[in-house]
Amino acid sequence: MRKKVIAGNWKMNKVLAEANQFVDEVASKVPETDQVEAIVCAPFPYLSSLVEQTNGTKLKVAAQNMHFDDNGAYTGEVSPVMLKDLGVSHVVIGHSERREFFAETDETVNKKTHAAFNHGLTPIVCVGETLEQREANETMTLVGTQVEKAIEGLSDEQIAETIVAYEPVWAIGTGKTASSEDANEVCAHIRQVIKKATSETIAEKVVIQYGGSVKPANVEELLSQSDIDGALVGGASLEAESFLQLVEAGTK
Ligand code: 13P
């Protein structure tokens, strides 16, 4: 059985003292079981401090983005080498907010996914459709293409290790969750796309998360679906208690 992965994406929130307090409250309470993995995706300036703070605990630390090159003249950017050097384990790639506001494309997502593996980081690759695309019945084609392009050129072993997060853009921060059936249908489609690119054995290993207004009240229903293996959570991951409830749901 696939493990469940619960990742809290703080986005551009919290000051350092709040980040440290959150980890103080959460890290020792993450269940010891391998059934569930808990990750906080924190702003760059806190990564070093949080990696140190979570050392020896089950809570993992992720970055929310990175550049695809190892180094160079890219003012303001952060490289995979730097993240690895800090001890970060995961990196979110291609979040819809980066696609919408920071010119992230399927091509840069692919480059960043390769870069993550080249430096021993596990990528959490985000895909998802806008409301217009859903209403035009483009969801499956669009999400399928996003996934195909993201994993292009990766080895089967790397694909098996990739975490895919299906986040319909219209469900992010809106309080509107996709129904668990609709979310599962897209996640199952993503698995089929991966199967076509690799094999059933590999596709069955890939962790596929759902994201978009996940909260303690709806997480169990979502996680009970056949192809939803976790959640990428924004708003409801900001409070320690709520995040722990989400992680707890992953053990059921
Ligand atoms: P919300 O959980 O706030 O809808 O955000 C989802 C998200 O974008 C996580 O990456």
Coordinates of C-alpha atoms and ligand atoms in Angstrom, one line a residue:
M1 CA 0.0 0.0 0.0
R2 CA 1.2 3.5 -0.8
K3 CA 2.0 5.8 2.1
K4 CA 0.0 9.0 2.6
V5 CA 1.9 12.3 2.3
I6 CA 0.4 15.3 4.0
A7 CA 2.2 18.5 3.1
G8 CA 1.4 21.9 4.5
N9 CA 2.2 24.7 2.1
W10 CA 2.5 27.9 4.1
K11 CA 2.9 30.0 1.0
M12 CA 4.0 33.6 2.0
N13 CA 2.9 33.4 5.6
K14 CA 4.4 33.5 9.1
V15 CA 7.4 35.2 10.6
L16 CA 10.3 33.2 11.9
A17 CA 9.1 33.0 15.5
E18 CA 5.7 31.7 14.3
A19 CA 7.4 29.1 12.1
N20 CA 9.5 27.9 15.0
Q21 CA 6.5 27.8 17.4
F22 CA 4.6 25.7 14.9
V23 CA 7.4 23.2 14.5
D24 CA 7.8 23.1 18.3
E25 CA 4.2 22.1 18.6
V26 CA 4.1 19.7 15.7
A27 CA 7.4 17.9 15.2
S28 CA 7.3 15.6 18.3
K29 CA 3.6 14.7 17.6
V30 CA 4.0 13.4 14.1
P31 CA 3.0 9.7 14.3
E32 CA 6.0 7.3 14.3
T33 CA 4.4 5.1 11.6
D34 CA 5.7 4.9 8.0
Q35 CA 2.1 5.0 6.8
V36 CA 2.1 8.7 6.8
E37 CA 4.7 11.4 5.9
A38 CA 4.4 14.9 7.2
I39 CA 6.0 17.9 5.5
V40 CA 6.0 21.6 5.9
C41 CA 6.7 23.7 2.9
A42 CA 8.2 26.9 4.3
P43 CA 9.4 30.2 2.9
F44 CA 13.1 30.2 2.0
P45 CA 14.4 32.4 4.9
Y46 CA 13.2 29.8 7.5
L47 CA 14.4 26.6 5.9
S48 CA 17.7 26.5 7.7
S49 CA 16.2 27.1 11.1
L50 CA 13.4 24.6 10.5
V51 CA 15.7 21.8 9.2
E52 CA 17.8 22.2 12.4
Q53 CA 14.7 22.2 14.6
T54 CA 13.2 19.1 13.0
N55 CA 16.4 17.2 13.1
G56 CA 15.7 13.8 14.7
T57 CA 11.9 14.1 14.3
K58 CA 9.5 12.7 11.7
L59 CA 8.6 16.2 10.3
K60 CA 10.2 17.0 7.0
V61 CA 10.9 20.4 5.5
A62 CA 10.3 21.4 1.9
A63 CA 11.0 24.5 -0.2
Q64 CA 8.1 26.0 -2.1
N65 CA 10.1 26.6 -5.3
M66 CA 13.7 26.7 -6.7
H67 CA 15.6 27.6 -9.8
F68 CA 16.7 24.7 -12.1
D69 CA 20.3 25.7 -12.5
D70 CA 23.0 24.9 -9.9
N71 CA 24.3 28.5 -9.7
G72 CA 24.7 31.6 -11.8
A73 CA 23.6 35.2 -12.4
Y74 CA 20.0 34.9 -11.4
T75 CA 19.4 37.6 -8.8
G76 CA 16.9 36.6 -6.1
E77 CA 16.8 32.9 -7.0
V78 CA 17.6 29.9 -4.9
S79 CA 19.2 26.8 -6.4
P80 CA 18.8 23.1 -5.8
V81 CA 22.4 22.9 -4.6
M82 CA 21.5 25.5 -1.8
L83 CA 18.4 23.6 -0.8
K84 CA 20.3 20.3 -0.6
D85 CA 23.1 22.0 1.4
L86 CA 20.6 23.2 4.0
G87 CA 19.2 19.6 4.4
V88 CA 15.8 20.3 2.8
S89 CA 14.2 17.0 1.7
H90 CA 11.4 18.0 -0.7
V91 CA 10.6 20.9 -3.1
V92 CA 7.3 22.0 -4.5
I93 CA 7.5 22.6 -8.2
G94 CA 5.0 24.3 -10.6
H95 CA 2.4 25.4 -8.0
S96 CA -0.4 27.1 -9.9
E97 CA 0.4 30.4 -8.1
R98 CA 3.9 30.2 -9.7
R99 CA 2.5 29.3 -13.0
E100 CA 0.0 32.2 -12.8
F101 CA 2.2 35.0 -11.3
F102 CA 5.8 34.0 -12.0
A103 CA 5.7 32.6 -15.5
E104 CA 6.3 29.0 -14.6
T105 CA 5.7 26.8 -17.6
D106 CA 5.6 23.0 -18.3
E107 CA 9.1 23.4 -19.6
T108 CA 10.6 25.0 -16.5
V109 CA 8.6 22.5 -14.3
N110 CA 10.3 19.7 -16.2
K111 CA 13.8 21.3 -15.8
K112 CA 13.2 21.8 -12.1
T113 CA 11.9 18.2 -11.6
H114 CA 15.2 16.9 -13.2
A115 CA 17.2 19.3 -11.1
A116 CA 15.5 18.1 -7.9
F117 CA 16.4 14.5 -8.6
N118 CA 20.0 15.5 -9.7
H119 CA 20.4 16.9 -6.2
G120 CA 18.6 14.3 -4.1
L121 CA 15.5 16.4 -3.5
T122 CA 12.0 14.8 -3.8
P123 CA 9.8 17.0 -6.1
I124 CA 6.2 17.6 -5.3
V125 CA 4.9 18.5 -8.8
C126 CA 1.7 20.5 -9.0
V127 CA -0.8 20.3 -11.8
G128 CA -4.4 21.4 -12.1
E129 CA -7.0 23.2 -14.3
T130 CA -8.6 26.6 -14.0
L131 CA -12.4 27.0 -13.8
E132 CA -12.6 28.0 -17.4
Q133 CA -10.7 24.9 -18.4
R134 CA -12.9 22.6 -16.3
E135 CA -16.1 24.2 -17.8
A136 CA -14.7 23.6 -21.3
N137 CA -14.2 19.9 -20.4
E138 CA -10.4 20.3 -20.8
T139 CA -9.4 19.0 -17.4
M140 CA -8.2 15.5 -18.3
T141 CA -6.3 16.6 -21.4
L142 CA -4.7 19.6 -19.7
V143 CA -3.7 17.8 -16.5
G144 CA -2.6 14.8 -18.5
T145 CA -0.3 17.0 -20.6
Q146 CA 1.0 18.8 -17.5
V147 CA 2.0 15.4 -16.0
E148 CA 3.5 14.0 -19.2
K149 CA 5.6 17.1 -19.7
A150 CA 6.7 17.3 -16.0
I151 CA 8.1 13.7 -16.1
E152 CA 9.6 13.8 -19.6
G153 CA 13.1 12.3 -19.6
L154 CA 13.0 11.0 -16.0
S155 CA 14.0 7.4 -15.3
D156 CA 11.3 5.0 -14.1
E157 CA 12.8 5.0 -10.6
Q158 CA 12.7 8.8 -10.5
I159 CA 9.0 8.8 -11.7
A160 CA 8.2 6.3 -9.0
E161 CA 9.6 8.7 -6.4
T162 CA 7.9 11.8 -7.8
I163 CA 5.0 13.2 -5.8
V164 CA 2.2 14.6 -8.0
A165 CA -0.2 17.1 -6.4
Y166 CA -3.5 17.6 -8.3
E167 CA -4.7 21.1 -7.3
P168 CA -7.7 22.4 -9.3
V169 CA -7.0 26.1 -9.4
W170 CA -10.6 27.0 -8.7
A171 CA -10.5 25.1 -5.4
I172 CA -7.4 26.8 -4.0
G173 CA -8.1 29.2 -1.2
T174 CA -11.8 29.5 -2.2
G175 CA -13.4 27.1 0.3
K176 CA -14.6 25.1 -2.8
T177 CA -13.3 21.6 -2.6
A178 CA -13.6 19.3 -5.6
S179 CA -16.0 16.4 -4.6
S180 CA -14.0 13.4 -3.5
E181 CA -15.2 11.5 -6.6
D182 CA -14.2 14.3 -9.0
A183 CA -10.8 14.6 -7.4
N184 CA -10.3 10.9 -7.5
E185 CA -11.3 10.7 -11.1
V186 CA -8.5 13.2 -12.1
C187 CA -6.0 11.5 -9.8
A188 CA -6.8 8.1 -11.4
H189 CA -6.4 9.7 -14.8
I190 CA -3.0 11.0 -13.7
R191 CA -2.0 7.5 -12.7
Q192 CA -3.1 6.2 -16.1
V193 CA -1.0 8.8 -17.8
I194 CA 2.0 7.8 -15.7
K195 CA 1.3 4.1 -16.5
K196 CA 1.3 4.9 -20.2
A197 CA 4.7 6.6 -19.9
T198 CA 6.2 3.9 -17.7
S199 CA 4.4 0.7 -16.5
E200 CA 1.7 -0.3 -14.1
T201 CA 4.2 -1.2 -11.5
I202 CA 5.8 2.2 -11.5
A203 CA 2.4 4.0 -11.7
E204 CA 1.1 2.2 -8.7
K205 CA 4.0 3.5 -6.7
V206 CA 3.5 7.2 -7.4
V207 CA 2.0 9.2 -4.5
I208 CA -0.7 11.5 -5.9
Q209 CA -2.0 14.2 -3.6
Y210 CA -5.1 16.3 -3.8
G211 CA -5.0 20.0 -2.9
G212 CA -7.6 22.8 -2.8
S213 CA -9.4 23.8 0.4
V214 CA -8.5 20.6 2.2
K215 CA -9.3 20.8 5.9
P216 CA -9.8 18.4 8.9
A217 CA -13.5 18.2 8.1
N218 CA -13.0 16.8 4.5
V219 CA -9.6 15.2 4.6
E220 CA -10.7 11.7 5.6
E221 CA -13.3 11.5 2.8
L222 CA -10.7 12.6 0.3
L223 CA -8.0 10.2 1.6
S224 CA -10.5 7.3 1.4
Q225 CA -10.5 7.5 -2.4
S226 CA -8.6 4.8 -4.3
D227 CA -6.1 7.2 -6.0
I228 CA -5.7 10.0 -3.5
D229 CA -2.6 9.3 -1.4
G230 CA -2.3 12.6 0.5
A231 CA -3.0 16.2 0.5
L232 CA -1.2 19.5 -0.2
V233 CA -2.8 22.0 2.1
G234 CA -2.6 25.8 2.3
G235 CA -4.9 27.6 4.7
A236 CA -5.6 24.6 7.1
S237 CA -1.9 23.9 7.5
L238 CA -1.1 27.2 9.1
E239 CA -2.3 26.2 12.6
A240 CA -0.5 23.4 14.4
E241 CA -3.6 21.7 15.7
S242 CA -5.3 21.6 12.4
F243 CA -2.2 20.4 10.6
L244 CA -1.8 17.6 13.1
Q245 CA -5.4 16.5 12.6
L246 CA -4.7 16.3 8.8
V247 CA -1.6 14.2 9.5
E248 CA -3.5 12.0 11.9
A249 CA -6.1 11.4 9.1
G250 CA -3.3 9.9 7.0
T251 CA -2.9 7.1 9.5
K252 CA -6.4 5.8 9.2
Ligands
13P1 P1 -5.8 26.0 0.2 O1 -5.7 24.7 1.0 O2 -5.6 27.2 1.1 O3 -6.9 25.9 -0.7 O4 -4.5 26.0 -0.7 C1 -4.2 24.9 -1.5 C2 -2.8 25.0 -2.0 O5 -2.6 25.8 -2.9 C3 -1.7 24.2 -1.5 O6 -0.6 24.2 -2.3

